[in-house]
XYZ file of C-alpha atoms in Angstrom:
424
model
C 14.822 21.055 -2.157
C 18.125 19.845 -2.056
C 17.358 16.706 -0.700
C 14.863 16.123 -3.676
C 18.110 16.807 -5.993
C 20.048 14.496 -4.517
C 17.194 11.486 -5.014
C 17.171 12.623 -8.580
C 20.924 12.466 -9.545
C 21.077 8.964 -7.412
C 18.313 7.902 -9.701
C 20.280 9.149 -12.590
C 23.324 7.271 -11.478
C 21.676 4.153 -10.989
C 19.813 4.358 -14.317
C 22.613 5.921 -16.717
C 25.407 4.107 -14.734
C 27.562 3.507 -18.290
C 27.468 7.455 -19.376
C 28.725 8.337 -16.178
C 31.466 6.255 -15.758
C 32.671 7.067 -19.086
C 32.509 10.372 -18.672
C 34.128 10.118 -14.942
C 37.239 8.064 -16.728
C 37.210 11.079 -19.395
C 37.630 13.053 -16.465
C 40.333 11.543 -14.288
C 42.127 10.694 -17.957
C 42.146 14.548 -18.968
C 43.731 15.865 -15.264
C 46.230 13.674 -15.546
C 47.406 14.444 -18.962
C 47.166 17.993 -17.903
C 49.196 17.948 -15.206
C 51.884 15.686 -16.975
C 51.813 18.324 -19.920
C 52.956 21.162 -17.244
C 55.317 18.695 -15.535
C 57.155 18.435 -18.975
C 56.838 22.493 -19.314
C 59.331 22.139 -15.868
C 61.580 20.509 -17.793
C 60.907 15.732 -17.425
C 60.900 13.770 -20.091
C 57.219 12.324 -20.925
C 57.316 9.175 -19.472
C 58.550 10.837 -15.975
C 56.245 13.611 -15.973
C 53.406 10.865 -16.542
C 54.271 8.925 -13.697
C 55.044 11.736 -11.414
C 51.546 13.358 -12.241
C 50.149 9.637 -11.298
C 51.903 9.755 -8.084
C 50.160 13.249 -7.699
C 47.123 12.085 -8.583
C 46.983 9.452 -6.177
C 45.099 5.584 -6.888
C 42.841 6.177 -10.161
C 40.896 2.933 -9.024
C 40.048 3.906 -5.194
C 39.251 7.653 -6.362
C 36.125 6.145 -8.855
C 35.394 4.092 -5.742
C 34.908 7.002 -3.393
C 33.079 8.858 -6.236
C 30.737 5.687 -6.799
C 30.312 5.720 -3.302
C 29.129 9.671 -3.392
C 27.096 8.673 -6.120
C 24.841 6.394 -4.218
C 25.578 3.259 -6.558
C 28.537 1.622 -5.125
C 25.978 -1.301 -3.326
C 24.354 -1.825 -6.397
C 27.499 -2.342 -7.949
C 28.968 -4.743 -4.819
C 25.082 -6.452 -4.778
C 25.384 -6.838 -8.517
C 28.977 -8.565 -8.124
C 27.674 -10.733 -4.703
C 24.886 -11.908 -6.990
C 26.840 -12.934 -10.144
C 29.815 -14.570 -7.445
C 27.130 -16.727 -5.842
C 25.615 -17.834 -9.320
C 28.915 -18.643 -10.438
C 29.834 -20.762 -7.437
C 26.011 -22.764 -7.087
C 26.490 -23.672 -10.524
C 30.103 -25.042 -9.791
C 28.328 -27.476 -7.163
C 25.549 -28.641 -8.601
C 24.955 -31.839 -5.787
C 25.053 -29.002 -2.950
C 23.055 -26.652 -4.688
C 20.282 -29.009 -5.415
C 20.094 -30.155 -2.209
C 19.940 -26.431 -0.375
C 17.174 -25.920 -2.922
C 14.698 -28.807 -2.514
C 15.012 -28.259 1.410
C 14.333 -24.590 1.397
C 11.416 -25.164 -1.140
C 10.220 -28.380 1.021
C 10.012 -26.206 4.573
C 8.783 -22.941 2.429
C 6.181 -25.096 0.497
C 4.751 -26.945 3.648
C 4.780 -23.829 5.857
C 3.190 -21.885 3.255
C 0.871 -24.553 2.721
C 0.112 -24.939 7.016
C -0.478 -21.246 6.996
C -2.730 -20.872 4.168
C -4.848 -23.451 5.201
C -5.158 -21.562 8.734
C -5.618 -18.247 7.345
C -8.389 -19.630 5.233
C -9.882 -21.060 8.683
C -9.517 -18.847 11.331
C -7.955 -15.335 10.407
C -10.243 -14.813 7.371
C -13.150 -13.368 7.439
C -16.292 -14.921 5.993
C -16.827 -13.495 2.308
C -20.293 -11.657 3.541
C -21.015 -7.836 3.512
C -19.428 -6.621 6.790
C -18.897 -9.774 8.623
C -17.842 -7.939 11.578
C -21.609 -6.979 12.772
C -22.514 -10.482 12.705
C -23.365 -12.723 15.054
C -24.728 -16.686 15.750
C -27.288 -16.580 18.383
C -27.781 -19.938 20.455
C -30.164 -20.794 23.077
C -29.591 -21.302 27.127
C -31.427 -24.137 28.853
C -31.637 -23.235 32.671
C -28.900 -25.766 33.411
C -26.727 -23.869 30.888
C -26.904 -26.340 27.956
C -26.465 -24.653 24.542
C -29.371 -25.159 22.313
C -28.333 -24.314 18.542
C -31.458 -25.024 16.532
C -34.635 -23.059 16.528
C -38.468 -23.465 15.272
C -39.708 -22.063 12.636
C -41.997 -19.799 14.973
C -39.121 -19.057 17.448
C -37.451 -17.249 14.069
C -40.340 -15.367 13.361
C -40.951 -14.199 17.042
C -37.459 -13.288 17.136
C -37.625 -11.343 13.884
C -40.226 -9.328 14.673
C -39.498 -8.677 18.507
C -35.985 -7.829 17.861
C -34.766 -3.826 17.387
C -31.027 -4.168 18.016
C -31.065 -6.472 15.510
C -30.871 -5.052 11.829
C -31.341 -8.507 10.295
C -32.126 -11.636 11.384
C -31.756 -14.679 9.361
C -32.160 -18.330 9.533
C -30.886 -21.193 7.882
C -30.592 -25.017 8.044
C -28.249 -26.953 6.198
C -28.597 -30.240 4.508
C -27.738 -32.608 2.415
C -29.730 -33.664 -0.378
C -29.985 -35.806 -4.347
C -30.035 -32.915 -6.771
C -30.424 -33.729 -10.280
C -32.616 -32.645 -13.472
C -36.198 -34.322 -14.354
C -35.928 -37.268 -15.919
C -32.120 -37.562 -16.005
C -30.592 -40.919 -15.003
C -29.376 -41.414 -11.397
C -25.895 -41.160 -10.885
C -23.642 -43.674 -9.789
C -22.421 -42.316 -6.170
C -22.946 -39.141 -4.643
C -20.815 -36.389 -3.043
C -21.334 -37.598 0.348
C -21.846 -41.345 -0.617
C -25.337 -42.850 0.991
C -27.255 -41.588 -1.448
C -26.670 -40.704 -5.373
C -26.212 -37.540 -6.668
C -26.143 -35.932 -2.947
C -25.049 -32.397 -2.852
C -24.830 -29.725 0.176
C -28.070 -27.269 0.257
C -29.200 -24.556 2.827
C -32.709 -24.167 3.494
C -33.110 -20.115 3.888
C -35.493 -17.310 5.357
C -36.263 -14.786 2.905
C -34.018 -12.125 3.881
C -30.937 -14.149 3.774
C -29.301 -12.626 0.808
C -30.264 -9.006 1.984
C -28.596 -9.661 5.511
C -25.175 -11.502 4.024
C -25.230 -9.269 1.190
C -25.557 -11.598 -1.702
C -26.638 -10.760 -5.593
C -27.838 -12.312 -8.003
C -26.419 -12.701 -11.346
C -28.984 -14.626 -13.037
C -32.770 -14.637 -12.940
C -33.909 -13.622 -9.251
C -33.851 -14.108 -5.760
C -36.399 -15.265 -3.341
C -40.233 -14.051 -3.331
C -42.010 -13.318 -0.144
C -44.554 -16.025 -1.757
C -42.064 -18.581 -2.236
C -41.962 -18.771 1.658
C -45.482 -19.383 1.497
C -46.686 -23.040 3.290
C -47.242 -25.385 0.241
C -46.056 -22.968 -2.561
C -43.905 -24.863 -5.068
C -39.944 -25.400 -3.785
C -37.559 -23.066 -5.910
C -34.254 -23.101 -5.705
C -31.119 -20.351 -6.192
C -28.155 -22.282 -7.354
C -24.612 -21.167 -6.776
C -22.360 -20.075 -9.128
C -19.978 -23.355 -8.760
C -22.987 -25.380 -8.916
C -23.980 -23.831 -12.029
C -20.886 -24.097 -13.879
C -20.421 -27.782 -12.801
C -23.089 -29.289 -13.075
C -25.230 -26.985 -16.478
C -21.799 -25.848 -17.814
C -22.662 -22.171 -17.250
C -26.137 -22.531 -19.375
C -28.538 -19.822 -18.818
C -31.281 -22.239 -19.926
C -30.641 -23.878 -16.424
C -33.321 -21.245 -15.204
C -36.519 -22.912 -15.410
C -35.059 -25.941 -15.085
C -37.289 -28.290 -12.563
C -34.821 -30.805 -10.454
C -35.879 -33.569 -8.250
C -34.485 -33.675 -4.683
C -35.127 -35.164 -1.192
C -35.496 -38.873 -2.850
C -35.595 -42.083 -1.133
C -34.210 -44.958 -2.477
C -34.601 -48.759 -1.789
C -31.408 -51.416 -1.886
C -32.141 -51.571 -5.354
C -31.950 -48.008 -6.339
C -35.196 -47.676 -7.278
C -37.264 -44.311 -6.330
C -40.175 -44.176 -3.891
C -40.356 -40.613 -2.936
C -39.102 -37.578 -4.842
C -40.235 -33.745 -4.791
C -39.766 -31.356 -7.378
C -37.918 -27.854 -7.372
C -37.718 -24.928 -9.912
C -34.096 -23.135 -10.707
C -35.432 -19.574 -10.655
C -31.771 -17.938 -10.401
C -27.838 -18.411 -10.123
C -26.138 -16.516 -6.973
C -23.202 -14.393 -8.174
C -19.818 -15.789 -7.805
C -18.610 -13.900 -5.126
C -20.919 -15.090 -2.507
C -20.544 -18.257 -1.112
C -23.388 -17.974 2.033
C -21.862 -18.391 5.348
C -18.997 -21.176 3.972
C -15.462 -20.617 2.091
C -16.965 -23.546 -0.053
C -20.385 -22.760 -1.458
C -23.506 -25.032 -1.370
C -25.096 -26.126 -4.396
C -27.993 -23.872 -3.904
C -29.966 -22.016 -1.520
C -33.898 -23.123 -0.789
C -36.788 -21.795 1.067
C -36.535 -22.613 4.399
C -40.775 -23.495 4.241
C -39.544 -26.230 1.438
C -37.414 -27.901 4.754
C -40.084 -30.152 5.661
C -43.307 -31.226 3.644
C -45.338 -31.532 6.717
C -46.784 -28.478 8.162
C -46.637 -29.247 11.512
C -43.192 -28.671 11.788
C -43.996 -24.873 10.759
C -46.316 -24.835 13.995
C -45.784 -23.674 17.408
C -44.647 -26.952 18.956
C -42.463 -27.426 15.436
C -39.458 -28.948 14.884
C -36.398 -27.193 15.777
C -34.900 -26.921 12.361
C -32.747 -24.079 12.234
C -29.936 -22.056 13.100
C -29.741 -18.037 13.479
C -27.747 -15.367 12.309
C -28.457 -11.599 12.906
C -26.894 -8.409 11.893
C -26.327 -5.687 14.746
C -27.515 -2.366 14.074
C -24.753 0.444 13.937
C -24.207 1.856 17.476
C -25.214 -1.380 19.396
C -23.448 -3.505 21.585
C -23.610 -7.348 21.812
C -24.569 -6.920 25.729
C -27.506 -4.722 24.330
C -28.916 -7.445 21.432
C -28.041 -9.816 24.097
C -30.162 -8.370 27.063
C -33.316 -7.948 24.275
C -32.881 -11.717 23.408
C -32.829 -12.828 27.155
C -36.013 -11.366 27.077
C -37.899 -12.903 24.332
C -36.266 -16.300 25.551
C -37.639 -15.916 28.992
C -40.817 -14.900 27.770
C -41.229 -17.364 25.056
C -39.859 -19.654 27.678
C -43.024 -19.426 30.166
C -45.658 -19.411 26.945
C -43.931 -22.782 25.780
C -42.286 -24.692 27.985
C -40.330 -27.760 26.482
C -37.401 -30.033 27.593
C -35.327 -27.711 25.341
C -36.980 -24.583 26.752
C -34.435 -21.579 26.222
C -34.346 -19.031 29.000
C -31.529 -16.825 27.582
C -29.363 -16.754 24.439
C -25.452 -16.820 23.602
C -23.850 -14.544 21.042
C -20.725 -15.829 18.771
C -19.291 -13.870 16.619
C -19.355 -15.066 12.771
C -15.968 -13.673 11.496
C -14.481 -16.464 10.389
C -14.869 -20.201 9.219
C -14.329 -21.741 12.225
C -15.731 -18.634 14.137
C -12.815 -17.647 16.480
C -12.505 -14.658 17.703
C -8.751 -13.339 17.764
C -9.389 -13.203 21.501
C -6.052 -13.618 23.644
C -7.895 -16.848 24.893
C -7.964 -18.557 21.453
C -5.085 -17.014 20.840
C -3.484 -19.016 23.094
C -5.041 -22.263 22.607
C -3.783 -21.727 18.581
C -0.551 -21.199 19.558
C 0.594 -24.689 19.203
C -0.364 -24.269 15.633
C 1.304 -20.926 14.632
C 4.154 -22.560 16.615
C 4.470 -25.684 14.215
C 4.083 -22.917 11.157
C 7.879 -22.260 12.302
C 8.797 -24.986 13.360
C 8.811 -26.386 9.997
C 10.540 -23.656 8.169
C 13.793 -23.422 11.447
C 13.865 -27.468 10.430
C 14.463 -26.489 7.079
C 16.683 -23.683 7.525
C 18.900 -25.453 10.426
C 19.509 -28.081 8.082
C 20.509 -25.768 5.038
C 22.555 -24.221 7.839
C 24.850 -27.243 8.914
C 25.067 -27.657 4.980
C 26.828 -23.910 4.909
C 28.981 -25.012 7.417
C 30.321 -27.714 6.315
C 31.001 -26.213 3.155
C 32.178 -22.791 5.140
C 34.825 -25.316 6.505
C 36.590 -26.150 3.066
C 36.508 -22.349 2.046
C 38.805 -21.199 4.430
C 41.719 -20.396 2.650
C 39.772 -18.616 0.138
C 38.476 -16.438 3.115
C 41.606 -15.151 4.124
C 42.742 -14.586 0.769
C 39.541 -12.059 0.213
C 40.316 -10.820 3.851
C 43.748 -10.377 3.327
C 42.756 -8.160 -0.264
C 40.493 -5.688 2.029
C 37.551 -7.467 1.575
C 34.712 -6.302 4.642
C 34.235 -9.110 7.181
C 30.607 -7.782 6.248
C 30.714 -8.679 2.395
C 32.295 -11.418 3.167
C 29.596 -12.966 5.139
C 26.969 -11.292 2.947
């Protein structure tokens, strides 16, 4: 336990630094009158007995220096000092200082900015429930073209053939007018062409079970809301919600008109309806660092029901969960078999005779692979790039002024100073 003693009377002597000081002049102080007091006994006169026990004593300074030093506290001390001597001298050059400042915080800001804005895209990982069992599945043509979009009735063949597969979802996104019955249009839209356009996904059913997204207001999707011809509802997002109702709960119920046309002169030809029946909880986004403005059914994609058929439109995009203790070779090698087989009972110009697996860890979906790693590189190279700029320049700035401090060096040098502290 001695060790653990000798953290706690460091700690004391960092803390209680004043008491012990006093008490360690009290100290020195009382030897040396003691020893002057028996010097006089011998037969000197006061004043030589004082100085003769001084000489005794040895330096009073360098002997509280070695003790500070025992104590532990002697580089707060010489940190405290280095601090207040470098205050003292920036504020004596104000022009210099200024200028050191505003180039370290330029090269620190834009670095810091460069690498937040790649952490956000390709170390991150997506704000889903274990994003690390995820995966995008993609179709193979014969000649090795990739095929992202599915049918409807691929998804559901898919689903219910899979068993490495824990989940599978699909989704397609879109971008649609969203805006309350009976409101006015708006003037321009978030992706200009048409007004009031917002991002939307159209979803399976078991899209917030797979990512692992809540609700926080009303409810999620129905199995009957995926029903051909049932009335579109929508989930809004959380961002949505506070935008554009102000955080209103009355917003559920609310019936919104999307998927309009419009003529040159703004007027409305075609517009469907669709019912808020809940607001996502803030933390989930879907399968984007910026979330959509809601989530639909993904039967509410098209309003003809062909598309929902077996030569349907290919509409969609999947995402599946692996099941604990399964590789990606073993979903894979199930897949390639429902392609191939799907492949011979519908043959198409985009027939797909195998699949590809991606992983969907991050926005941008690269794996930290030694591969990407090394097409990135560029990039993480320009991260410091930008901050040596910054710090060579703030470098030839210290030399200059290390040039017109010479004499001041070899004073310190010259008065013991450490070659050490002095470049500290």
């Amino acid at each position: 336990m001695r060790w653990f003693s000798q953290i706690v009377f460091k700690l004391k002597a960092l803390l209680f630094n004043t008491k012990l000081e006093t008490r360690l002049s009290e100290e020195i102080r009382t030897h040396i009158e003691m020893a002057t007091e028996l010097k006089v006994a011998e037969g000197m006169s006061p004043k030589e007995a004082h100085y003769a026990a001084l000489r005794e004593f040895g330096g009073v300074e360098q002997i509280k220096e070695r003790t500070r030093d025992e104590w532990g506290v002697l580089w707060f001390e010489q940190f405290c000092q280095d601090i207040s001597y470098a205050v003292r001298v920036l504020w004596k050059s104000p022009a210099f200082t200024i200028t050191a400042v505003l180039t370290l915080a330029l090269g620190i800001g834009v670095n810091s900015a460069l690498f937040g804005l790649y952490n956000m895209v390709a170390l991150q990982p997506l704000p889903v429930k274990d994003p690390n069992s995820l995966v995008r599945i993609a179709g193979l043509t014969n000649e090795g073209k990739s095929v992202g979009r599915f049918s409807y009735t691929e998804y559901l063949d898919y689903r219910a053939s899979s068993r490495t597969l824990e989940g599978l979802l699909a989704f397609s996104d879109s971008i649609v007018p969203l805006k309350p019955l009976g409101e006015a249009e708006p003037d321009s839209g978030f992706y200009g062409r048409l007004p009031g356009a917002v991002p939307v996904e159209f979803v399976s059913d078991n899209y917030f079970s797979v990512l692992g997204g809540a609700t926080k207001l009303g409810r999620g999707f129905l199995p009957e809301d995926f029903t051909l011809g049932a009335a579109p509802v929508i989930v809004l997002s959380d961002q949505f919600w506070q935008h554009r109702f102000l955080s209103d709960p009355n917003a559920l119920g609310t019936t919104l008109m999307f998927e309009r046309q419009v003529d040159k002169k703004g007027g409305v030809i075609k517009g469907r309806l669709v019912t808020v029946v809940g607001v996502a909880a803030p933390e989930f986004l879907g399968q984007n660092r910026m979330a959509p403005a809601g989530w639909l059914p993904l039967t509410a994609r098209s309003s003809e029901p062909a598309d929902y058929g077996p030569g349907g439109a290919e509409m969609c995009h999947f995402v599946g969960r692996i099941k604990a203790g399964i590789t990606e070779a073993q979903v894979k090698a199930e897949l390639d078999v429902i392609a191939s087989r799907r492949a011979i009972e519908f043959p198409s110009k985009t027939t797909k005779t195998s699949v590809r697996l991606k992983r969907v860890l991050r926005w941008l979906n690269i794996p930290p692979t030694p591969e990407n790693l090394a097409r990135l590189s560029p990039f993480i190279l320009g991260f410091g790039m930008v901050l040596l700029i910054a710090c060579t320049n703030v470098a030839n700035l210290l030399l200059a002024r290390g040039a017109s401090r010479q004499a001041e060096i070899g004073v310190r040098l010259t008065l013991g100073a450490s070659r050490g502290r002095i470049i500290r």
